[in-house]
């Protein structure tokens, strides 16, 4: 059985046409002053216009066929065109220098027109409109003067020359504005692309920061509670082994197990954003809110703190603000249990006033041990408050203890959904 050979069909003309069109449009849109291989391409153009001028001089208006001096002036007028994009104005002046005596000697007047118009178009396409207008006036005035001296009765020729000069100038200015328009569109597209990339990086950074804050709050709170509850169980076991309070030990162990289960559930919800499970990209699970504050208070009580909560909120709270309140209360209670000493008295006050939630968590403890390295808790709390447009202050109280106060606005303009 013969093997099957797979052949690739040659590209069709239809497939090649867009590529050729794209190259043509790229050449049109490109700034002529920055085009690659400018001298080489312009030298080819100069040779082509010189050949066209030679053909016109030989085949049109035999009575004015150039002589030796005329041929020299005609060909010399095309040499500067090879540098037309390097020095447009200088090339135009160098091209007009032999053209003026060429016409004054009454040689074939149509032969050098193409080269002159190329130089004139280049100046119009690369210079400012004011310079183009001034230059066009000079060229038209010079042309009319020469024509009046060599052909005083040629009014039709006069209008024809003027029309060609004006048309070339208008075309050059129009191409210049078109290129500026295309460059502005490209620049806006590139700026928009950069903005999208920067926005994507900013969102990634914010998401990483959000996850870091959530993990810190969750793990610090849970580990602190587990540590306190373990200490209670160890104290009961070591205090009087002969009269072991099995009920207290069992309750401490149950509290540890419940804390572990709660932490595991919150950890799963927090890390859900990192999993690609085919769902929406912004899936983050339910956000903890004000309804979770009582659980935080109860957990702090189990850890030995005497917590007195006061909640006076009647309006509906945006999910982002509710989640921020939950995390702030969680971190503040964790710090109180960890640093305030044994059985601290903690007061949690949450009230709604002037379109904002005002949170205050105070304790009567001793505060952090002097000289210890500060953690990221307070930094994360301030970042979390700022993420919903709020402010947070934390520090020692005048009469002893520690205080955390926060103001979180309830207006949608200052809150951002999705802050966990």
GROMACS .gro file of N, CA, C and O in nm, residues 304-372:
model
  276
  304UNK      N    1  -1.081   3.293   7.687
  304UNK     CA    2  -1.058   3.355   7.816
  304UNK      C    3  -1.084   3.503   7.823
  304UNK      O    4  -1.074   3.562   7.931
  305UNK      N    5  -1.117   3.568   7.712
  305UNK     CA    6  -1.142   3.710   7.714
  305UNK      C    7  -1.285   3.738   7.758
  305UNK      O    8  -1.377   3.662   7.730
  306UNK      N    9  -1.302   3.849   7.829
  306UNK     CA   10  -1.436   3.894   7.870
  306UNK      C   11  -1.480   4.003   7.772
  306UNK      O   12  -1.442   4.119   7.783
  307UNK      N   13  -1.561   3.960   7.676
  307UNK     CA   14  -1.596   4.047   7.564
  307UNK      C   15  -1.736   4.103   7.585
  307UNK      O   16  -1.830   4.029   7.616
  308UNK      N   17  -1.749   4.237   7.565
  308UNK     CA   18  -1.878   4.304   7.576
  308UNK      C   19  -1.909   4.369   7.441
  308UNK      O   20  -1.857   4.477   7.409
  309UNK      N   21  -1.992   4.303   7.358
  309UNK     CA   22  -2.019   4.358   7.225
  309UNK      C   23  -2.141   4.450   7.226
  309UNK      O   24  -2.238   4.428   7.298
  310UNK      N   25  -2.134   4.552   7.142
  310UNK     CA   26  -2.247   4.643   7.118
  310UNK      C   27  -2.254   4.670   6.968
  310UNK      O   28  -2.160   4.727   6.911
  311UNK      N   29  -2.364   4.630   6.905
  311UNK     CA   30  -2.382   4.648   6.761
  311UNK      C   31  -2.509   4.727   6.739
  311UNK      O   32  -2.618   4.684   6.776
  312UNK      N   33  -2.494   4.845   6.677
  312UNK     CA   34  -2.609   4.930   6.645
  312UNK      C   35  -2.603   4.969   6.498
  312UNK      O   36  -2.557   5.077   6.462
  313UNK      N   37  -2.648   4.876   6.415
  313UNK     CA   38  -2.649   4.896   6.270
  313UNK      C   39  -2.787   4.860   6.219
  313UNK      O   40  -2.835   4.749   6.243
  314UNK      N   41  -2.852   4.955   6.152
  314UNK     CA   42  -2.988   4.932   6.103
  314UNK      C   43  -2.993   4.924   5.951
  314UNK      O   44  -3.085   4.864   5.895
  315UNK      N   45  -2.899   4.985   5.880
  315UNK     CA   46  -2.900   4.985   5.734
  315UNK      C   47  -2.832   4.859   5.681
  315UNK      O   48  -2.757   4.790   5.752
  316UNK      N   49  -2.861   4.830   5.556
  316UNK     CA   50  -2.794   4.717   5.490
  316UNK      C   51  -2.649   4.757   5.461
  316UNK      O   52  -2.620   4.867   5.416
  317UNK      N   53  -2.560   4.666   5.488
  317UNK     CA   54  -2.417   4.693   5.473
  317UNK      C   55  -2.366   4.626   5.347
  317UNK      O   56  -2.394   4.507   5.323
  318UNK      N   57  -2.293   4.698   5.259
  318UNK     CA   58  -2.235   4.633   5.141
  318UNK      C   59  -2.147   4.515   5.182
  318UNK      O   60  -2.081   4.519   5.286
  319UNK      N   61  -2.145   4.408   5.100
  319UNK     CA   62  -2.065   4.291   5.136
  319UNK      C   63  -1.918   4.322   5.163
  319UNK      O   64  -1.856   4.266   5.254
  320UNK      N   65  -1.860   4.414   5.084
  320UNK     CA   66  -1.718   4.445   5.104
  320UNK      C   67  -1.695   4.510   5.240
  320UNK      O   68  -1.598   4.478   5.310
  321UNK      N   69  -1.785   4.601   5.280
  321UNK     CA   70  -1.770   4.667   5.409
  321UNK      C   71  -1.794   4.567   5.522
  321UNK      O   72  -1.723   4.566   5.623
  322UNK      N   73  -1.896   4.481   5.507
  322UNK     CA   74  -1.921   4.379   5.608
  322UNK      C   75  -1.803   4.286   5.626
  322UNK      O   76  -1.766   4.250   5.739
  323UNK      N   77  -1.740   4.246   5.514
  323UNK     CA   78  -1.622   4.159   5.523
  323UNK      C   79  -1.507   4.231   5.592
  323UNK      O   80  -1.432   4.171   5.670
  324UNK      N   81  -1.491   4.361   5.562
  324UNK     CA   82  -1.384   4.437   5.627
  324UNK      C   83  -1.407   4.446   5.778
  324UNK      O   84  -1.314   4.431   5.858
  325UNK      N   85  -1.531   4.471   5.819
  325UNK     CA   86  -1.562   4.477   5.962
  325UNK      C   87  -1.532   4.343   6.029
  325UNK      O   88  -1.472   4.338   6.138
  326UNK      N   89  -1.572   4.235   5.965
  326UNK     CA   90  -1.548   4.101   6.020
  326UNK      C   91  -1.398   4.079   6.043
  326UNK      O   92  -1.356   4.035   6.151
  327UNK      N   93  -1.316   4.110   5.941
  327UNK     CA   94  -1.173   4.086   5.953
  327UNK      C   95  -1.109   4.180   6.055
  327UNK      O   96  -1.016   4.140   6.128
  328UNK      N   97  -1.156   4.304   6.062
  328UNK     CA   98  -1.099   4.396   6.161
  328UNK      C   99  -1.130   4.351   6.303
  328UNK      O  100  -1.042   4.354   6.391
  329UNK      N  101  -1.253   4.309   6.327
  329UNK     CA  102  -1.290   4.260   6.460
  329UNK      C  103  -1.212   4.133   6.492
  329UNK      O  104  -1.162   4.114   6.604
  330UNK      N  105  -1.197   4.046   6.392
  330UNK     CA  106  -1.122   3.922   6.413
  330UNK      C  107  -0.978   3.950   6.452
  330UNK      O  108  -0.925   3.893   6.549
  331UNK      N  109  -0.912   4.040   6.381
  331UNK     CA  110  -0.772   4.070   6.412
  331UNK      C  111  -0.759   4.141   6.545
  331UNK      O  112  -0.665   4.115   6.622
  332UNK      N  113  -0.852   4.234   6.574
  332UNK     CA  114  -0.845   4.306   6.702
  332UNK      C  115  -0.864   4.211   6.820
  332UNK      O  116  -0.793   4.220   6.921
  333UNK      N  117  -0.960   4.119   6.811
  333UNK     CA  118  -0.980   4.023   6.920
  333UNK      C  119  -0.861   3.928   6.931
  333UNK      O  120  -0.823   3.888   7.041
  334UNK      N  121  -0.805   3.888   6.818
  334UNK     CA  122  -0.687   3.801   6.822
  334UNK      C  123  -0.572   3.870   6.895
  334UNK      O  124  -0.503   3.808   6.979
  335UNK      N  125  -0.549   3.998   6.862
  335UNK     CA  126  -0.442   4.071   6.930
  335UNK      C  127  -0.470   4.086   7.079
  335UNK      O  128  -0.377   4.078   7.163
  336UNK      N  129  -0.598   4.107   7.116
  336UNK     CA  130  -0.632   4.120   7.257
  336UNK      C  131  -0.607   3.990   7.332
  336UNK      O  132  -0.551   3.989   7.442
  337UNK      N  133  -0.647   3.878   7.273
  337UNK     CA  134  -0.626   3.749   7.337
  337UNK      C  135  -0.477   3.718   7.348
  337UNK      O  136  -0.430   3.661   7.448
  338UNK      N  137  -0.399   3.758   7.247
  338UNK     CA  138  -0.258   3.723   7.244
  338UNK      C  139  -0.174   3.814   7.334
  338UNK      O  140  -0.082   3.768   7.402
  339UNK      N  141  -0.205   3.945   7.335
  339UNK     CA  142  -0.114   4.040   7.399
  339UNK      C  143  -0.170   4.106   7.524
  339UNK      O  144  -0.093   4.168   7.599
  340UNK      N  145  -0.300   4.100   7.549
  340UNK     CA  146  -0.358   4.179   7.659
  340UNK      C  147  -0.340   4.113   7.795
  340UNK      O  148  -0.375   4.173   7.897
  341UNK      N  149  -0.292   3.991   7.800
  341UNK     CA  150  -0.276   3.924   7.927
  341UNK      C  151  -0.391   3.829   7.956
  341UNK      O  152  -0.483   3.811   7.875
  342UNK      N  153  -0.390   3.766   8.073
  342UNK     CA  154  -0.496   3.668   8.105
  342UNK      C  155  -0.630   3.738   8.131
  342UNK      O  156  -0.637   3.840   8.199
  343UNK      N  157  -0.734   3.678   8.075
  343UNK     CA  158  -0.872   3.724   8.094
  343UNK      C  159  -0.888   3.875   8.078
  343UNK      O  160  -0.932   3.946   8.169
  344UNK      N  161  -0.855   3.928   7.961
  344UNK     CA  162  -0.869   4.072   7.942
  344UNK      C  163  -1.016   4.110   7.922
  344UNK      O  164  -1.097   4.031   7.873
  345UNK      N  165  -1.049   4.232   7.959
  345UNK     CA  166  -1.183   4.286   7.935
  345UNK      C  167  -1.179   4.361   7.802
  345UNK      O  168  -1.106   4.460   7.786
  346UNK      N  169  -1.257   4.314   7.707
  346UNK     CA  170  -1.257   4.370   7.573
  346UNK      C  171  -1.396   4.425   7.543
  346UNK      O  172  -1.497   4.357   7.568
  347UNK      N  173  -1.399   4.544   7.487
  347UNK     CA  174  -1.526   4.604   7.448
  347UNK      C  175  -1.527   4.625   7.297
  347UNK      O  176  -1.436   4.689   7.242
  348UNK      N  177  -1.629   4.572   7.231
  348UNK     CA  178  -1.646   4.586   7.087
  348UNK      C  179  -1.769   4.673   7.064
  348UNK      O  180  -1.881   4.636   7.104
  349UNK      N  181  -1.749   4.787   7.002
  349UNK     CA  182  -1.860   4.880   6.976
  349UNK      C  183  -1.867   4.905   6.826
  349UNK      O  184  -1.769   4.951   6.765
  350UNK      N  185  -1.980   4.876   6.767
  350UNK     CA  186  -2.003   4.896   6.623
  350UNK      C  187  -2.133   4.972   6.606
  350UNK      O  188  -2.239   4.922   6.643
  351UNK      N  189  -2.124   5.090   6.548
  351UNK     CA  190  -2.245   5.172   6.534
  351UNK      C  191  -2.244   5.239   6.397
  351UNK      O  192  -2.139   5.260   6.335
  352UNK      N  193  -2.363   5.271   6.351
  352UNK     CA  194  -2.380   5.342   6.224
  352UNK      C  195  -2.410   5.488   6.252
  352UNK      O  196  -2.501   5.520   6.330
  353UNK      N  197  -2.333   5.577   6.187
  353UNK     CA  198  -2.352   5.719   6.211
  353UNK      C  199  -2.301   5.798   6.091
  353UNK      O  200  -2.191   5.774   6.042
  354UNK      N  201  -2.386   5.890   6.040
  354UNK     CA  202  -2.348   5.979   5.928
  354UNK      C  203  -2.305   5.901   5.805
  354UNK      O  204  -2.205   5.934   5.739
  355UNK      N  205  -2.379   5.794   5.772
  355UNK     CA  206  -2.349   5.718   5.651
  355UNK      C  207  -2.222   5.637   5.657
  355UNK      O  208  -2.163   5.605   5.553
  356UNK      N  209  -2.175   5.603   5.777
  356UNK     CA  210  -2.053   5.525   5.790
  356UNK      C  211  -2.064   5.434   5.912
  356UNK      O  212  -2.143   5.460   6.005
  357UNK      N  213  -1.986   5.328   5.911
  357UNK     CA  214  -1.976   5.239   6.026
  357UNK      C  215  -1.856   5.280   6.109
  357UNK      O  216  -1.745   5.296   6.057
  358UNK      N  217  -1.879   5.297   6.238
  358UNK     CA  218  -1.772   5.334   6.331
  358UNK      C  219  -1.746   5.214   6.423
  358UNK      O  220  -1.834   5.171   6.498
  359UNK      N  221  -1.625   5.163   6.415
  359UNK     CA  222  -1.587   5.044   6.491
  359UNK      C  223  -1.483   5.083   6.596
  359UNK      O  224  -1.388   5.158   6.568
  360UNK      N  225  -1.501   5.030   6.715
  360UNK     CA  226  -1.405   5.053   6.824
  360UNK      C  227  -1.388   4.923   6.901
  360UNK      O  228  -1.488   4.863   6.945
  361UNK      N  229  -1.265   4.878   6.915
  361UNK     CA  230  -1.232   4.759   6.993
  361UNK      C  231  -1.125   4.800   7.094
  361UNK      O  232  -1.013   4.837   7.055
  362UNK      N  233  -1.160   4.796   7.223
  362UNK     CA  234  -1.068   4.838   7.328
  362UNK      C  235  -1.050   4.725   7.429
  362UNK      O  236  -1.140   4.641   7.448
  363UNK      N  237  -0.934   4.722   7.494
  363UNK     CA  238  -0.911   4.625   7.601
  363UNK      C  239  -0.833   4.694   7.713
  363UNK      O  240  -0.780   4.805   7.695
  364UNK      N  241  -0.828   4.628   7.828
  364UNK     CA  242  -0.759   4.683   7.944
  364UNK      C  243  -0.629   4.609   7.974
  364UNK      O  244  -0.580   4.610   8.087
  365UNK      N  245  -0.574   4.545   7.873
  365UNK     CA  246  -0.456   4.463   7.894
  365UNK      C  247  -0.328   4.545   7.895
  365UNK      O  248  -0.327   4.668   7.893
  366UNK      N  249  -0.219   4.471   7.891
  366UNK     CA  250  -0.087   4.533   7.897
  366UNK      C  251  -0.031   4.569   7.760
  366UNK      O  252   0.069   4.642   7.752
  367UNK      N  253  -0.091   4.516   7.653
  367UNK     CA  254  -0.042   4.545   7.519
  367UNK      C  255   0.077   4.458   7.483
  367UNK      O  256   0.121   4.373   7.560
  368UNK      N  257   0.133   4.479   7.363
  368UNK     CA  258   0.246   4.397   7.318
  368UNK      C  259   0.367   4.416   7.408
  368UNK      O  260   0.388   4.522   7.467
  369UNK      N  261   0.446   4.314   7.419
  369UNK     CA  262   0.569   4.321   7.499
  369UNK      C  263   0.669   4.414   7.434
  369UNK      O  264   0.698   4.400   7.314
  370UNK      N  265   0.722   4.512   7.506
  370UNK     CA  266   0.819   4.605   7.445
  370UNK      C  267   0.941   4.531   7.394
  370UNK      O  268   0.990   4.437   7.455
  371UNK      N  269   0.990   4.577   7.278
  371UNK     CA  270   1.111   4.518   7.221
  371UNK      C  271   1.084   4.404   7.125
  371UNK      O  272   1.177   4.358   7.058
  372UNK      N  273   0.960   4.357   7.116
  372UNK     CA  274   0.929   4.247   7.024
  372UNK      C  275   0.913   4.301   6.883
  372UNK      O  276   0.878   4.417   6.861
   0.00000   0.00000   0.00000
